[in-house]
mmCIF file of C-alpha atoms in Angstrom:
data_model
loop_
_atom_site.group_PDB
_atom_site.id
_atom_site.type_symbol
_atom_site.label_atom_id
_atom_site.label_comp_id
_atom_site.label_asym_id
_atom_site.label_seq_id
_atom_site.Cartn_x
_atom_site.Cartn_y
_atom_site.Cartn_z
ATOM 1 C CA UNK A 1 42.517 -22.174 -17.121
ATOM 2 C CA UNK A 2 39.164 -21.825 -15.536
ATOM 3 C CA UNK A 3 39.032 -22.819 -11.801
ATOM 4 C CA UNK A 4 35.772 -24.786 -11.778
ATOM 5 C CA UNK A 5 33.830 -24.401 -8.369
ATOM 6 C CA UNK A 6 30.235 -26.964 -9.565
ATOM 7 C CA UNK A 7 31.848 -30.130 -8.708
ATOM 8 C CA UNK A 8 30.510 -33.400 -9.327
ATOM 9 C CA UNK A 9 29.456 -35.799 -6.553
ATOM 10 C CA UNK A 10 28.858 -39.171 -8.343
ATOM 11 C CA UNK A 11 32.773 -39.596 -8.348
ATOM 12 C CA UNK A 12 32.750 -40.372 -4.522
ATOM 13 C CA UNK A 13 30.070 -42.959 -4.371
ATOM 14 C CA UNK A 14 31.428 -44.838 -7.287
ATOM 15 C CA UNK A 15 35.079 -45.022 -5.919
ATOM 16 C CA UNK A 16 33.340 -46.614 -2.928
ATOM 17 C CA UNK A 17 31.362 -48.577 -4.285
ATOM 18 C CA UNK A 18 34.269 -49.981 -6.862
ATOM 19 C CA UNK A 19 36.565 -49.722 -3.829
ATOM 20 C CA UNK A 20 34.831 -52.169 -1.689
ATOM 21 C CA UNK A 21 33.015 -54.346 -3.847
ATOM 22 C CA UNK A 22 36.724 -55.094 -5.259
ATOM 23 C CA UNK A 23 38.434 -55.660 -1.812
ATOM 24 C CA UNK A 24 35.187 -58.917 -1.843
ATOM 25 C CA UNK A 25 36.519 -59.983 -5.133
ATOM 26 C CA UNK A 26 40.142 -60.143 -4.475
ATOM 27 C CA UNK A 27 38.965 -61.691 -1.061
ATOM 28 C CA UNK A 28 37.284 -64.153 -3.174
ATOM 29 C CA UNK A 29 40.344 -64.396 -5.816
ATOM 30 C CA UNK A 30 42.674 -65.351 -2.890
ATOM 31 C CA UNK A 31 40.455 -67.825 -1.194
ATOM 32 C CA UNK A 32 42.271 -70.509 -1.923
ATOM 33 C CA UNK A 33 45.989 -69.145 -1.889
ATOM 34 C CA UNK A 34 48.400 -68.661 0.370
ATOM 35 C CA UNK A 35 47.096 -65.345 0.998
ATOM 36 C CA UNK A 36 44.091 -66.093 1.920
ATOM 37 C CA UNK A 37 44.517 -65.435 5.606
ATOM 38 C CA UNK A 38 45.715 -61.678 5.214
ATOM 39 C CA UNK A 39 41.393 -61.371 4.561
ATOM 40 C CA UNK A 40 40.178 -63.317 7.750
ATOM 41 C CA UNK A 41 39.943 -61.335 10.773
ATOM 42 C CA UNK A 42 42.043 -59.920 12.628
ATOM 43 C CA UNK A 43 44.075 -58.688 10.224
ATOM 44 C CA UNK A 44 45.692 -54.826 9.257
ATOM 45 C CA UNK A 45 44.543 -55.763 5.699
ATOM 46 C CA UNK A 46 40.924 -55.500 6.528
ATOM 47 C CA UNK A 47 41.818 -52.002 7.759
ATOM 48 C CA UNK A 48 42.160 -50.967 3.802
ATOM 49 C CA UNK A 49 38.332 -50.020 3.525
ATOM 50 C CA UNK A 50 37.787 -47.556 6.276
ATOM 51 C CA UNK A 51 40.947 -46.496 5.587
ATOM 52 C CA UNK A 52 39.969 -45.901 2.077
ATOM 53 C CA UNK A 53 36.574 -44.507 2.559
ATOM 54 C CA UNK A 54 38.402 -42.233 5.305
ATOM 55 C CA UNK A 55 40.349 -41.061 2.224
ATOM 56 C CA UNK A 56 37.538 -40.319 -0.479
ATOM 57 C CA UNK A 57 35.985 -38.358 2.731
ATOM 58 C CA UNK A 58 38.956 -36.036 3.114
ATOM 59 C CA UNK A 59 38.999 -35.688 -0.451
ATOM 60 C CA UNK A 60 34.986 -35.099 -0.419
ATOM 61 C CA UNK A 61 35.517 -32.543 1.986
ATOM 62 C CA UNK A 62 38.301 -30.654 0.517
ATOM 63 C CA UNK A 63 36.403 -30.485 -2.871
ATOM 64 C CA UNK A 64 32.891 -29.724 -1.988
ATOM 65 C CA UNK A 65 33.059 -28.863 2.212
ATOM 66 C CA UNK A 66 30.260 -30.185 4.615
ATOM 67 C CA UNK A 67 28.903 -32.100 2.169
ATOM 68 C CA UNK A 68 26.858 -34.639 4.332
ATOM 69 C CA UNK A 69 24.644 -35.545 0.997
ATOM 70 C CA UNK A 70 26.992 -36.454 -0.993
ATOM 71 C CA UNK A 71 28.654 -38.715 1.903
ATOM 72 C CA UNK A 72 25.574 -40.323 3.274
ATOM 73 C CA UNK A 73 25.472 -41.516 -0.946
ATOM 74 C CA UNK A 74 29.274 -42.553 -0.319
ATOM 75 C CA UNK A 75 28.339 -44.580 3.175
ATOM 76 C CA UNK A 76 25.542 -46.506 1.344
ATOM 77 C CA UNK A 77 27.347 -46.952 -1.851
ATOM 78 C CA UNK A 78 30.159 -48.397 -0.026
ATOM 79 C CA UNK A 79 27.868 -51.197 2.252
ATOM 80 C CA UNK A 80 26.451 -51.697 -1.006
ATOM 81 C CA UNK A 81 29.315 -52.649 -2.792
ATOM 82 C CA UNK A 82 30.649 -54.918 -0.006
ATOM 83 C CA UNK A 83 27.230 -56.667 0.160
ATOM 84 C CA UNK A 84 27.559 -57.396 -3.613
ATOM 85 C CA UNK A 85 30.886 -58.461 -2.860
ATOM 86 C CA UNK A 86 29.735 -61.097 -0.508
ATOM 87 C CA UNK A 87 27.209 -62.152 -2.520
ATOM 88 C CA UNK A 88 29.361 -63.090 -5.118
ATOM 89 C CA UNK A 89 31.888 -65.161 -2.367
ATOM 90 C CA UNK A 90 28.313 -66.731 -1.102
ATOM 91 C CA UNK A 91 27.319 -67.796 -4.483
ATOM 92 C CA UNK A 92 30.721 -68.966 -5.079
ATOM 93 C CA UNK A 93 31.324 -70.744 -1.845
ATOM 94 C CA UNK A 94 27.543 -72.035 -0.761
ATOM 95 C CA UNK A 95 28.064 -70.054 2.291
ATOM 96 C CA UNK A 96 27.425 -67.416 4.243
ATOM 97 C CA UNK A 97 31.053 -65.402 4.205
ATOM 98 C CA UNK A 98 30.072 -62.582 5.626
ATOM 99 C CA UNK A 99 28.426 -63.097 9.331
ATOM 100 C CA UNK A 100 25.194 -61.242 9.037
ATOM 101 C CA UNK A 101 25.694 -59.637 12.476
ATOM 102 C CA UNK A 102 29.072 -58.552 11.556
ATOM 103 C CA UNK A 103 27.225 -56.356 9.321
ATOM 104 C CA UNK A 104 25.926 -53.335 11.656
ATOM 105 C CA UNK A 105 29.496 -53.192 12.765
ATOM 106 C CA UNK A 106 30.446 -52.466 9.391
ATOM 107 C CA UNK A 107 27.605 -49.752 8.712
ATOM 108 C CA UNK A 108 29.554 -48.056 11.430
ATOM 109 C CA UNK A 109 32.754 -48.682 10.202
ATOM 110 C CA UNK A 110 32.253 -47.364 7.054
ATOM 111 C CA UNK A 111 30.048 -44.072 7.769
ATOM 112 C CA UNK A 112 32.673 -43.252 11.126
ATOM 113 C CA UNK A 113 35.986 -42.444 8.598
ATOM 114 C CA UNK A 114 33.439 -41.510 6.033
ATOM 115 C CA UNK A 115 32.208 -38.829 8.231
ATOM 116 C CA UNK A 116 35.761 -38.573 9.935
ATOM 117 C CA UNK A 117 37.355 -37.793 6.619
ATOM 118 C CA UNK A 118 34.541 -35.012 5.562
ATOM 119 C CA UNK A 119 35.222 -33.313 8.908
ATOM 120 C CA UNK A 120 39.163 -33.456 8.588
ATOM 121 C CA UNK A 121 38.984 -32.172 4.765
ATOM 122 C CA UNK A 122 36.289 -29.639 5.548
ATOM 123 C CA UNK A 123 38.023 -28.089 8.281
ATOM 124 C CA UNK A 124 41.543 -28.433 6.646
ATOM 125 C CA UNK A 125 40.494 -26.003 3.679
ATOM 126 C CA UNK A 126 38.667 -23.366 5.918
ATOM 127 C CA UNK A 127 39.696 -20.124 4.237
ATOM 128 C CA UNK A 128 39.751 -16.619 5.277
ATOM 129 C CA UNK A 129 37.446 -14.504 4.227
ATOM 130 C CA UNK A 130 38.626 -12.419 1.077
ATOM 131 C CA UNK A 131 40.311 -8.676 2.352
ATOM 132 C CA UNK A 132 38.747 -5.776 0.495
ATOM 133 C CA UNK A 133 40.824 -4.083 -2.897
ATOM 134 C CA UNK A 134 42.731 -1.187 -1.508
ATOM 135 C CA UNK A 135 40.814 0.896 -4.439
ATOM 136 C CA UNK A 136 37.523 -0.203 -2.917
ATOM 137 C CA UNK A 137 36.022 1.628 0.134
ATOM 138 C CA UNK A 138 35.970 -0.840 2.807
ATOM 139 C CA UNK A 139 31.864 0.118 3.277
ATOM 140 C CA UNK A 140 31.464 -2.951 0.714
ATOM 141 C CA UNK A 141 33.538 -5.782 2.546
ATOM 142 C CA UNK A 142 31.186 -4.809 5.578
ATOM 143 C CA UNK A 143 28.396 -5.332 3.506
ATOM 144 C CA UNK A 144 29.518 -8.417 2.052
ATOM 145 C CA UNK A 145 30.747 -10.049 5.053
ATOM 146 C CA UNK A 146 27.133 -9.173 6.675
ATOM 147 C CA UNK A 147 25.113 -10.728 3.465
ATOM 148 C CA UNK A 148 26.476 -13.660 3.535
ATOM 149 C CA UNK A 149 26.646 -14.331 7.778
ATOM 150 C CA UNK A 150 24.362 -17.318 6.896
ATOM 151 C CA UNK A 151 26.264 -19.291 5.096
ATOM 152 C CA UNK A 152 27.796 -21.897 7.144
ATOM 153 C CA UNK A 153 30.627 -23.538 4.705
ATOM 154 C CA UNK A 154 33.960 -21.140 5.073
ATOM 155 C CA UNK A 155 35.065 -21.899 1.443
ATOM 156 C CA UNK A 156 31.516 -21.021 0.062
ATOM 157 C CA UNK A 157 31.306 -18.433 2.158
ATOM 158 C CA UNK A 158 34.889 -16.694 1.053
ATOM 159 C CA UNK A 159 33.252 -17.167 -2.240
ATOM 160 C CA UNK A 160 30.258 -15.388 -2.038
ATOM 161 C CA UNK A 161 32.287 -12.618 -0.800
ATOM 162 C CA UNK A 162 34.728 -12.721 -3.199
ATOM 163 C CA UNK A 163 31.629 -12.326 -5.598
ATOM 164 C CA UNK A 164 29.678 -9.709 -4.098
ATOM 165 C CA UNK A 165 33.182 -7.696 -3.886
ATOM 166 C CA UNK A 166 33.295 -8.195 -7.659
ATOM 167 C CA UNK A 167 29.633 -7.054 -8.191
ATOM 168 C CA UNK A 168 30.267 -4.146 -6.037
ATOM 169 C CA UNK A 169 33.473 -3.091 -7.383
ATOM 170 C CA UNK A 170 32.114 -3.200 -11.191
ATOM 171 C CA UNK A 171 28.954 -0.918 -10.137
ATOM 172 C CA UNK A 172 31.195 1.449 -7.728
ATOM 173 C CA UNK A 173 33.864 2.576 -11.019
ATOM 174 C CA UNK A 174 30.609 2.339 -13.297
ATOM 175 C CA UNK A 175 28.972 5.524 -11.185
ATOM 176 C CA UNK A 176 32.684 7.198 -10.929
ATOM 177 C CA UNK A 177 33.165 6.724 -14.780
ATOM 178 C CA UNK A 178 29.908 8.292 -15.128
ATOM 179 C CA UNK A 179 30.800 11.287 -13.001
ATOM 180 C CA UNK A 180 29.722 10.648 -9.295
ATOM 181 C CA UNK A 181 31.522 12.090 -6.567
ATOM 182 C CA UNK A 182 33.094 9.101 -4.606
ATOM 183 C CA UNK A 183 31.302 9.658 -1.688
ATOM 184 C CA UNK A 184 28.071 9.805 -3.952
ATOM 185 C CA UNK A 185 29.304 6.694 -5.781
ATOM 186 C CA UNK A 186 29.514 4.524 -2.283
ATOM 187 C CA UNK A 187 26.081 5.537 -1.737
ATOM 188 C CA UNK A 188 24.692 4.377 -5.164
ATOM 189 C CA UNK A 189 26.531 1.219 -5.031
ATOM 190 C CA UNK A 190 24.917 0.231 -1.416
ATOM 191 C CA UNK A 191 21.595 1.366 -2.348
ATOM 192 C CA UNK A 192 21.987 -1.430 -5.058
ATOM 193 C CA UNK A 193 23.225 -3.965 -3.505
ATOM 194 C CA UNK A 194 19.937 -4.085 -1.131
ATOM 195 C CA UNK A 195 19.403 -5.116 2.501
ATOM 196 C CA UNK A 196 22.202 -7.401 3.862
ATOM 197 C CA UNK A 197 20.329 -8.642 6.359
ATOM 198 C CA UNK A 198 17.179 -10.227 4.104
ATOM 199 C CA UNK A 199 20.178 -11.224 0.966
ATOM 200 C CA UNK A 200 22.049 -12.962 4.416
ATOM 201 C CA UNK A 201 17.937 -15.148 4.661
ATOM 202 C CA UNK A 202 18.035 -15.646 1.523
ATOM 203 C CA UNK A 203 21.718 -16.939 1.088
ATOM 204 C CA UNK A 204 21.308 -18.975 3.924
ATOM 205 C CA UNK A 205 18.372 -20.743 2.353
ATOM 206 C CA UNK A 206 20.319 -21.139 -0.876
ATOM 207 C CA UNK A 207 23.679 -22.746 1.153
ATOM 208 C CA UNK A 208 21.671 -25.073 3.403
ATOM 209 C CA UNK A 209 21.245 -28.580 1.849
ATOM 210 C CA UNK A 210 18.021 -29.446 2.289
ATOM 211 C CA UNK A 211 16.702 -33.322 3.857
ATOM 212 C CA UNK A 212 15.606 -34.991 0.177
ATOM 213 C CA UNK A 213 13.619 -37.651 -0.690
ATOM 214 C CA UNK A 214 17.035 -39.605 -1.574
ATOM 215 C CA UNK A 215 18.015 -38.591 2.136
ATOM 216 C CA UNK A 216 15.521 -40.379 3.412
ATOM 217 C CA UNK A 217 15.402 -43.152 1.220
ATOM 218 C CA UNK A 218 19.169 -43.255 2.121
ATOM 219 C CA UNK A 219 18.687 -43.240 5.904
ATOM 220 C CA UNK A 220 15.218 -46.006 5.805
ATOM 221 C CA UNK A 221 17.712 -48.195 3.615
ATOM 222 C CA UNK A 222 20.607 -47.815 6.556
ATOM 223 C CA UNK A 223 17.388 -48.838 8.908
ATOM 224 C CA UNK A 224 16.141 -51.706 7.377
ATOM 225 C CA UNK A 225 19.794 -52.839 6.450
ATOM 226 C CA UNK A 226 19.773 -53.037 10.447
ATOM 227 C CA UNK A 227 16.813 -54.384 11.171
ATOM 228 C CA UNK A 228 16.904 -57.178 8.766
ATOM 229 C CA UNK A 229 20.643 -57.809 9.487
ATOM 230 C CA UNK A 230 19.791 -58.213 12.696
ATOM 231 C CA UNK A 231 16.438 -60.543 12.599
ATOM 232 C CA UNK A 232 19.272 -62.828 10.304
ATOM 233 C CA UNK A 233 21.654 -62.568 12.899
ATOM 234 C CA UNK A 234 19.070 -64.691 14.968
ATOM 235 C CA UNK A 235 18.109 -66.805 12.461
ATOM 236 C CA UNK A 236 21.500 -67.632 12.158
ATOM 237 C CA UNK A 237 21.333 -68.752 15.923
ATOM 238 C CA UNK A 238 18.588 -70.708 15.382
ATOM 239 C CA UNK A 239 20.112 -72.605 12.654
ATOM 240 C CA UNK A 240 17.758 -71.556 9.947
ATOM 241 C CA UNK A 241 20.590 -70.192 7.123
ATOM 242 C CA UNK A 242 18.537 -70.322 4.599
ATOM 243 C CA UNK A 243 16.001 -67.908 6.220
ATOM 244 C CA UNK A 244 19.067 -65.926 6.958
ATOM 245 C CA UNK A 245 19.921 -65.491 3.367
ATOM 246 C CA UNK A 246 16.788 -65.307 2.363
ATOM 247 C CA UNK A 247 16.621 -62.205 4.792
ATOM 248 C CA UNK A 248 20.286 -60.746 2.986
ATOM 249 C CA UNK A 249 18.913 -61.292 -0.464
ATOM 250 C CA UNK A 250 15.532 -59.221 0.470
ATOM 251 C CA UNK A 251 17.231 -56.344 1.675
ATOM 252 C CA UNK A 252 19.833 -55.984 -1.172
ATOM 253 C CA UNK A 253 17.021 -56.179 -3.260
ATOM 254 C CA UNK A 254 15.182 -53.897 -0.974
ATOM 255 C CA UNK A 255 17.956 -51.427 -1.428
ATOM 256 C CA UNK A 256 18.567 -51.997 -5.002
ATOM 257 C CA UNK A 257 14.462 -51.650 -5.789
ATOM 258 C CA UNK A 258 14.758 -48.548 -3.409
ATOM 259 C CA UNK A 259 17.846 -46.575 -4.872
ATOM 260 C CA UNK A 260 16.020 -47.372 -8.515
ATOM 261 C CA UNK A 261 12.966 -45.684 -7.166
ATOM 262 C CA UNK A 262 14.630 -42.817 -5.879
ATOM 263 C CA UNK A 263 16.557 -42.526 -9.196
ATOM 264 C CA UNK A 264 13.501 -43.100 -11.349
ATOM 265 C CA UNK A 265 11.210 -40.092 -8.798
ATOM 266 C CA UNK A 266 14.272 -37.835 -9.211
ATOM 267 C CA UNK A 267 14.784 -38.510 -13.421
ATOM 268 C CA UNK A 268 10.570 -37.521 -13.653
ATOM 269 C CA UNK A 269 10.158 -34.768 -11.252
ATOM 270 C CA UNK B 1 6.875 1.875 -13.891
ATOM 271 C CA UNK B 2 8.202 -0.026 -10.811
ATOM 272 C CA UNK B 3 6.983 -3.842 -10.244
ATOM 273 C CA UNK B 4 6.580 -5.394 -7.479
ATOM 274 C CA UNK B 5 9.355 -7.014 -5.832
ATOM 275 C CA UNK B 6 7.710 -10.120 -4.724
ATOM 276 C CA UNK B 7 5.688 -10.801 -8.123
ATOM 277 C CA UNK B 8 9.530 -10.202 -9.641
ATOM 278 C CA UNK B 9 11.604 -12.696 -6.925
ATOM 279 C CA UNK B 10 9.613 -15.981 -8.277
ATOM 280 C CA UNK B 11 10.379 -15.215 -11.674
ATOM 281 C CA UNK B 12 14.537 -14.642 -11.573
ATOM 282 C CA UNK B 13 15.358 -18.471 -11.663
ATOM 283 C CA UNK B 14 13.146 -18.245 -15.019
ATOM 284 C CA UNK B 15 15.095 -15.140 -16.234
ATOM 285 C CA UNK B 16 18.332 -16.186 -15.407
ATOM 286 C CA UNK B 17 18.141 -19.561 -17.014
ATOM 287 C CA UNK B 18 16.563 -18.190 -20.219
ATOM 288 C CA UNK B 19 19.925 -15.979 -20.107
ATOM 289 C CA UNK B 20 22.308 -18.419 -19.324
ATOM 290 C CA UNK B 21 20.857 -20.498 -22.673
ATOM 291 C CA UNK B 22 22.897 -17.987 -24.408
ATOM 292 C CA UNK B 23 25.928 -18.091 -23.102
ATOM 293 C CA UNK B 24 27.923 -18.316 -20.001
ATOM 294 C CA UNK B 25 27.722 -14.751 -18.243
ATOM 295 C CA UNK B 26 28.753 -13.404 -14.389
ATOM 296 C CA UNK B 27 26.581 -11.905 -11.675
ATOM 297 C CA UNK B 28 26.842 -8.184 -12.531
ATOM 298 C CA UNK B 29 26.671 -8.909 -16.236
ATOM 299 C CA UNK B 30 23.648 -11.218 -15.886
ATOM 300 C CA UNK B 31 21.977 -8.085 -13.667
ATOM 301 C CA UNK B 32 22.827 -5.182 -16.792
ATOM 302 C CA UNK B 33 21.543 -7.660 -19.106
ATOM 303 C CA UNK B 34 18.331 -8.149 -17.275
ATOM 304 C CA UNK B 35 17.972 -3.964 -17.122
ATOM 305 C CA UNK B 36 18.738 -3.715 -20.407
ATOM 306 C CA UNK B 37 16.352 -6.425 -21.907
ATOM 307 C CA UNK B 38 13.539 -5.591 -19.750
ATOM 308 C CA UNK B 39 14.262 -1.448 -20.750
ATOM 309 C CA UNK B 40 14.441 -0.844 -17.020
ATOM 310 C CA UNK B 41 11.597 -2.955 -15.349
ATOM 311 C CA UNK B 42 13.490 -5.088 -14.109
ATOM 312 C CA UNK B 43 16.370 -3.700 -11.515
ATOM 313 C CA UNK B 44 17.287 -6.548 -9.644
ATOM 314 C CA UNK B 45 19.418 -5.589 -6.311
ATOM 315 C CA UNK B 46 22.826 -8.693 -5.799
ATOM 316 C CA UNK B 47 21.360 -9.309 -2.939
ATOM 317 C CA UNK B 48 17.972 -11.141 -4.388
ATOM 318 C CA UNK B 49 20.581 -12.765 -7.782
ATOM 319 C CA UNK B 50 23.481 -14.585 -6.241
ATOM 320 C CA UNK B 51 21.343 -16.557 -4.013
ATOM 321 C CA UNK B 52 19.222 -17.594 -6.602
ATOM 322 C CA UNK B 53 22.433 -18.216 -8.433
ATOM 323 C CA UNK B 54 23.389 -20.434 -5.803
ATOM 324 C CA UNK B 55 20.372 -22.458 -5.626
ATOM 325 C CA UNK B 56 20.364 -22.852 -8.947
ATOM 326 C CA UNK B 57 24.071 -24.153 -8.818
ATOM 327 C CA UNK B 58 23.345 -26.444 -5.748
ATOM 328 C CA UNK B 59 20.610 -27.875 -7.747
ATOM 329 C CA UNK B 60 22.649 -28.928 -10.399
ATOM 330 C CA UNK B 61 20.874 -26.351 -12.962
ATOM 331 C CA UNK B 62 24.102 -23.937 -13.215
ATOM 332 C CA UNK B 63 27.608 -24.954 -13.152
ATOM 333 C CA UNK B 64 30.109 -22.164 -12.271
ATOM 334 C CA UNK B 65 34.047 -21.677 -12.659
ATOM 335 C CA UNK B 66 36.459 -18.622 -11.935
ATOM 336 C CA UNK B 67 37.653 -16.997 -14.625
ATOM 337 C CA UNK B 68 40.253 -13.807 -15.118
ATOM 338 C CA UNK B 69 38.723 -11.075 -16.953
ATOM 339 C CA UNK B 70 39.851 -8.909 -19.463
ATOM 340 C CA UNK B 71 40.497 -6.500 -16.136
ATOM 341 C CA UNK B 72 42.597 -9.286 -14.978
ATOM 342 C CA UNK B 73 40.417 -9.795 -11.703
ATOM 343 C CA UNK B 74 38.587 -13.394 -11.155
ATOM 344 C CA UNK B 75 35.157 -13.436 -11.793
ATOM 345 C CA UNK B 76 32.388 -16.375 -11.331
ATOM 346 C CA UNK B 77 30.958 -17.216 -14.681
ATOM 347 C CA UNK B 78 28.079 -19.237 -14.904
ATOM 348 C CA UNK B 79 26.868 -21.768 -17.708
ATOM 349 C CA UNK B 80 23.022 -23.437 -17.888
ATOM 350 C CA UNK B 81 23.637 -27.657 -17.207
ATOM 351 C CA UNK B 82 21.453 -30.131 -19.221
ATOM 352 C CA UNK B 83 19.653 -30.276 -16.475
ATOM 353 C CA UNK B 84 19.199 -26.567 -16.229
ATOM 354 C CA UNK B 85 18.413 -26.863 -19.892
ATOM 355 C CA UNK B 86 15.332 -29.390 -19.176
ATOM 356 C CA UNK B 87 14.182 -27.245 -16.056
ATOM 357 C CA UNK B 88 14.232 -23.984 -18.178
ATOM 358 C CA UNK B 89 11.883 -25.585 -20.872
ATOM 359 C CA UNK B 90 9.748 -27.739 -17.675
ATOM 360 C CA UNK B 91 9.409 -23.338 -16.892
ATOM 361 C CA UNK B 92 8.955 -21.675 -19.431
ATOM 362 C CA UNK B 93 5.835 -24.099 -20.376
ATOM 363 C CA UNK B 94 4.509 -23.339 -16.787
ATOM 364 C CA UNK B 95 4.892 -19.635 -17.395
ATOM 365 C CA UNK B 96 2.870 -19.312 -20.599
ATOM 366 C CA UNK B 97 0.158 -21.534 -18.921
ATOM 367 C CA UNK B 98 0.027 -19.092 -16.349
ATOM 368 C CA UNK B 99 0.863 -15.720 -18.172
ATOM 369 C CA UNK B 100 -2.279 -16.944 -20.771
ATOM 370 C CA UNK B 101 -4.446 -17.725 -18.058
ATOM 371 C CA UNK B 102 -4.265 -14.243 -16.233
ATOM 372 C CA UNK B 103 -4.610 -12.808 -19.044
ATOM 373 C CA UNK B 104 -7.854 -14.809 -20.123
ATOM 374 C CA UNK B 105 -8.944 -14.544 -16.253
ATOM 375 C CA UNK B 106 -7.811 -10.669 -16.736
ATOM 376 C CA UNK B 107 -9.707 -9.880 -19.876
ATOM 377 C CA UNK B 108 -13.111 -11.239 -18.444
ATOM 378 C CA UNK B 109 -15.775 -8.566 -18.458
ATOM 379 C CA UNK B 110 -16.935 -8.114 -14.987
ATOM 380 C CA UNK B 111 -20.913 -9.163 -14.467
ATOM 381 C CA UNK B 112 -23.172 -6.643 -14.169
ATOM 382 C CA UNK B 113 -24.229 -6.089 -10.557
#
């Protein structure tokens, strides 16, 4: 059975997304029961999302490291799906369920255990770097551990070693099947594999995860989710609610227009 | 004849796409294949493929599972991705555009002085 290593990352959004946008339907489901209280605050039960969202970010980070990407994605996908879930209890209700300045709380209380999870899972799968064969001259490990110095994820990184151990092992018996000398065969193989310090540039550059347009678009969403939670907030205080859900409705549809333009730039570059 | 390295580097993700579209391969096969294709021009060193392997993989182009070999070690295979598929033809489209206009720019008579 193959071990696959290309994971996907759509998985982890979704599951947030689903996650919380569910925990505002049940909310809404229970509304009028006898467990309605367990969803008004203070209660453990409102724990369940960060809890959950710590989760999928241990689980992000044991699959796929210091994946920051793919949990920025998870933190948005998960404000996202609580927003629509209040939307749905506001259209329901008449209301305004969810206090709008309650809501920068939550943008930190979903990317902390986001972020907290990724760092636990990261860190709990750091592996050791791969020893060399004992039919393989340890020149090769050297030269493998020094390629790939750049690369800052210990699982990748035991990887590419792994790898380039492979690669080097494969050319090393290829020159003693063809008659080298050992010593002579060491030589050809190191030749080959080039200069570790300009393969360690360019494996660094291939590793790092570069600041995308989606990034951004990410991070100006989480900003203007602030900003215009906020200037609601004080509408709210002023008595104006239907300026202050006005403002809500713009910026889900400011962050709905925006993640369909980042999709759509992405799907035609 | 030996080409340069540089003119060489921009093309692998090109080369190792179009060779992936075949079938799934691993590093040091993908490198013999590229000798052997190319009838020795191009020699690419491990250290100039696996990053580009990676990139390629990070992008989304490449997927890439262990596998034992018929030696019995694990080795990385690699297999193109729809994606990798679209970005291969998006390439190989650019390339001809360029290839046929340095050769038209290349076949120009010089004017007389």
């Amino acid at each position: 059975m193959p071990d696959r290593t290309t994971r996907r990352r759509w998985p982890y959004p979704l599951a947030a997304a689903l996650g919380c946008s569910g925990f505002g339907v049940i909310a809404e489901l229970v509304n009028n029961t006898r467990w309605a209280d367990l969803f008004h605050f203070p209660t453990p039960v409102l724990l369940a999302p960060p809890a959950g969202l710590a989760l999928i970010g241990v689980v992000l980070g044991v699959r796929r490291g210091w994946d920051h990407r793919t949990a920025w994605l998870t933190c948005a996908a998960a404000l996202a799906g609580t927003l629509a879930g209040s939307v749905l209890h506001d259209l329901s209700t008449g209301g305004g369920a969810l206090y709008p300045m309650a809501i920068p709380l939550l943008v930190i209380g979903y990317c902390g255990p986001v972020f907290l999870g990724l760092l636990i899972g990261a860190r709990a799968t750091r592996a050791e770097l791969p020893s060399a064969p004992p039919d393989q001259p340890a020149e090769f490990l050297a030269h493998a551990r020094a390629a790939t110095a750049t690369i800052a994820d210990p699982k990748e990184r035991a990887e590419a070693v792994a790898e380039l151990l492979d690669h080097a092992n494969s050319r090393y018996h290829e020159a003693l099947a063809a008659g080298a000398a050992q010593s002579a065969a060491v030589a050809a193989t190191l030749a080959e594999l080039g200069d570790p310090a300009e393969a360690a540039d360019d494996f660094g550059r291939a590793h790092r995860q570069p600041i995308t347009g989606a990034t951004i678009a990410i991070l100006a969403g989480v900003v203007a989710c602030f900003v215009a939670l906020l200037a609601s907030g004080l509408s709210v205080l002023l008595n104006s609610e239907v300026t202050a859900f006005g403002l809500l409705g713009s910026m889900v549809a400011l962050i709905g227009l925006g993640g369909f333009g980042v999709f759509w730039l992405r799907r035609s570059r | 004849m030996e080409i340069d390295r540089q003119l060489l580097k921009g093309t692998i993700p090109l080369l190792v796409l179009r060779l992936l579209d075949r079938g799934e391969l691993y590093g040091y096969q993908l490198i013999k294949s590229l000798d052997e294709l190319s009838a020795g021009a191009f020699r690419f060193s491990e250290g100039s493929l696996y990053p580009v392997l990676h990139s390629l993989e990070r992008d989304g182009l490449l997927s890439a599972h262990w596998q034992s070999g018929e030696s019995g070690r694990k080795r990385k295979y690699y297999t193109i991705t729809g994606r990798g598929r679209a970005e291969l033809a998006a390439r190989l489209r650019q390339w001809r555009t360029f290839a046929a206009a340095i050769e038209t720019v290349l076949a120009e008579e010089p004017p007389d002085a």
